[in-house]
PDB file of C-alpha atoms in Angstrom:
ATOM      1  CA  MET A   9      21.004   3.557-103.356  1.00 93.00           C
ATOM      2  CA  VAL A  10      20.940   7.331-102.881  1.00 95.00           C
ATOM      3  CA  PHE A  11      23.781   9.505-104.177  1.00 96.00           C
ATOM      4  CA  LYS A  12      24.599  13.118-103.339  1.00 96.00           C
ATOM      5  CA  VAL A  13      25.703  15.019-106.434  1.00 96.00           C
ATOM      6  CA  TYR A  14      27.740  18.228-106.188  1.00 95.00           C
ATOM      7  CA  PHE A  15      27.407  20.348-109.332  1.00 95.00           C
ATOM      8  CA  GLN A  16      27.453  23.752-111.027  1.00 93.00           C
ATOM      9  CA  GLU A  17      24.266  24.681-112.895  1.00 90.00           C
ATOM     10  CA  SER A  18      26.036  25.159-116.233  1.00 86.00           C
ATOM     11  CA  ILE A  19      28.561  22.941-117.967  1.00 85.00           C
ATOM     12  CA  THR A  20      30.565  26.075-118.841  1.00 86.00           C
ATOM     13  CA  GLN A  21      30.665  27.342-115.243  1.00 83.00           C
ATOM     14  CA  VAL A  22      33.966  27.027-113.419  1.00 83.00           C
ATOM     15  CA  PRO A  23      33.591  25.117-110.123  1.00 84.00           C
ATOM     16  CA  VAL A  24      33.502  27.560-107.209  1.00 85.00           C
ATOM     17  CA  ARG A  25      32.650  26.240-103.767  1.00 87.00           C
ATOM     18  CA  GLU A  26      30.248  29.085-102.960  1.00 88.00           C
ATOM     19  CA  LYS A  27      28.228  28.388-106.113  1.00 88.00           C
ATOM     20  CA  THR A  28      28.178  24.599-105.819  1.00 93.00           C
ATOM     21  CA  LYS A  29      24.708  23.093-105.525  1.00 93.00           C
ATOM     22  CA  THR A  30      23.688  19.614-104.427  1.00 94.00           C
ATOM     23  CA  VAL A  31      20.982  17.219-105.450  1.00 95.00           C
ATOM     24  CA  TYR A  32      20.120  13.706-104.279  1.00 96.00           C
ATOM     25  CA  VAL A  33      19.533  11.068-106.940  1.00 96.00           C
ATOM     26  CA  GLU A  34      18.594   7.424-106.606  1.00 95.00           C
ATOM     27  CA  GLY A  35      20.611   5.074-108.783  1.00 95.00           C
ATOM     28  CA  GLU A  36      22.499   1.802-108.981  1.00 95.00           C
ATOM     29  CA  SER A  37      25.988   3.278-109.389  1.00 96.00           C
ATOM     30  CA  VAL A  38      27.912   6.512-109.909  1.00 96.00           C
ATOM     31  CA  ARG A  39      27.844   5.879-113.658  1.00 97.00           C
ATOM     32  CA  ASP A  40      24.068   5.369-113.577  1.00 96.00           C
ATOM     33  CA  VAL A  41      23.591   8.694-111.750  1.00 96.00           C
ATOM     34  CA  ARG A  42      25.883  10.526-114.199  1.00 96.00           C
ATOM     35  CA  ASN A  43      23.925   9.054-117.116  1.00 96.00           C
ATOM     36  CA  LYS A  44      20.623  10.155-115.578  1.00 95.00           C
ATOM     37  CA  LEU A  45      21.901  13.733-115.200  1.00 95.00           C
ATOM     38  CA  ALA A  46      23.679  13.913-118.576  1.00 93.00           C
ATOM     39  CA  ASP A  47      20.871  15.810-120.317  1.00 91.00           C
ATOM     40  CA  HIS A  48      20.499  18.404-117.527  1.00 91.00           C
ATOM     41  CA  GLY A  49      23.613  20.342-118.588  1.00 90.00           C
ATOM     42  CA  TYR A  50      25.180  20.257-115.122  1.00 92.00           C
ATOM     43  CA  ASN A  51      28.920  20.487-114.522  1.00 93.00           C
ATOM     44  CA  ILE A  52      29.127  17.549-112.109  1.00 94.00           C
ATOM     45  CA  GLU A  53      32.002  17.877-109.653  1.00 94.00           C
ATOM     46  CA  PHE A  54      31.513  14.843-107.445  1.00 95.00           C
ATOM     47  CA  VAL A  55      29.062  11.997-106.870  1.00 97.00           C
ATOM     48  CA  GLN A  56      29.003  10.451-103.396  1.00 96.00           C
ATOM     49  CA  ALA A  57      27.052   7.441-102.121  1.00 96.00           C
ATOM     50  CA  VAL A  58      24.896   8.294 -99.094  1.00 95.00           C
ATOM     51  CA  GLU A  59      24.013   5.408 -96.792  1.00 94.00           C
ATOM     52  CA  ASN A  60      23.495   4.329 -93.180  1.00 94.00           C
ATOM     53  CA  ASP A  61      24.105   7.061 -90.578  1.00 95.00           C
ATOM     54  CA  TYR A  62      25.104   9.607 -93.220  1.00 93.00           C
ATOM     55  CA  LEU A  63      21.778   9.065 -95.025  1.00 93.00           C
ATOM     56  CA  GLU A  64      19.853   9.484 -91.771  1.00 94.00           C
ATOM     57  CA  TYR A  65      21.728  12.726 -91.095  1.00 95.00           C
ATOM     58  CA  GLU A  66      21.030  14.079 -94.603  1.00 93.00           C
ATOM     59  CA  GLN A  67      17.317  13.169 -94.326  1.00 93.00           C
ATOM     60  CA  GLN A  68      17.024  15.494 -91.324  1.00 94.00           C
ATOM     61  CA  ASN A  69      18.014  18.458 -93.512  1.00 89.00           C
ATOM     62  CA  GLU A  70      15.015  20.487 -94.663  1.00 87.00           C
ATOM     63  CA  ASP A  71      16.487  20.654 -98.196  1.00 85.00           C
ATOM     64  CA  TYR A  72      16.632  16.852 -98.521  1.00 91.00           C
ATOM     65  CA  LYS A  73      14.664  15.731-101.572  1.00 92.00           C
ATOM     66  CA  VAL A  74      15.520  12.828-103.870  1.00 93.00           C
ATOM     67  CA  LEU A  75      15.299  13.853-107.521  1.00 88.00           C
ATOM     68  CA  GLU A  76      13.120  11.431-109.449  1.00 83.00           C
ATOM     69  CA  ILE A  77      14.469  10.777-112.936  1.00 83.00           C
TER      70      ILE A  77
END
């Protein structure tokens, strides 16, 4: 399953919407995705499952790229 992760680049950075970045990660669960990203030093705000029509919509975005971990 593909998950969309909203994050700040630094664990010490306060979440601000304008500075929030996203990345797509394949994993089995939210916990699995968080564990995969634990050593990246991200301040993870939210992890959302992306499937069906929503996944098709996201794949049309030119920035869509699944991070391989």
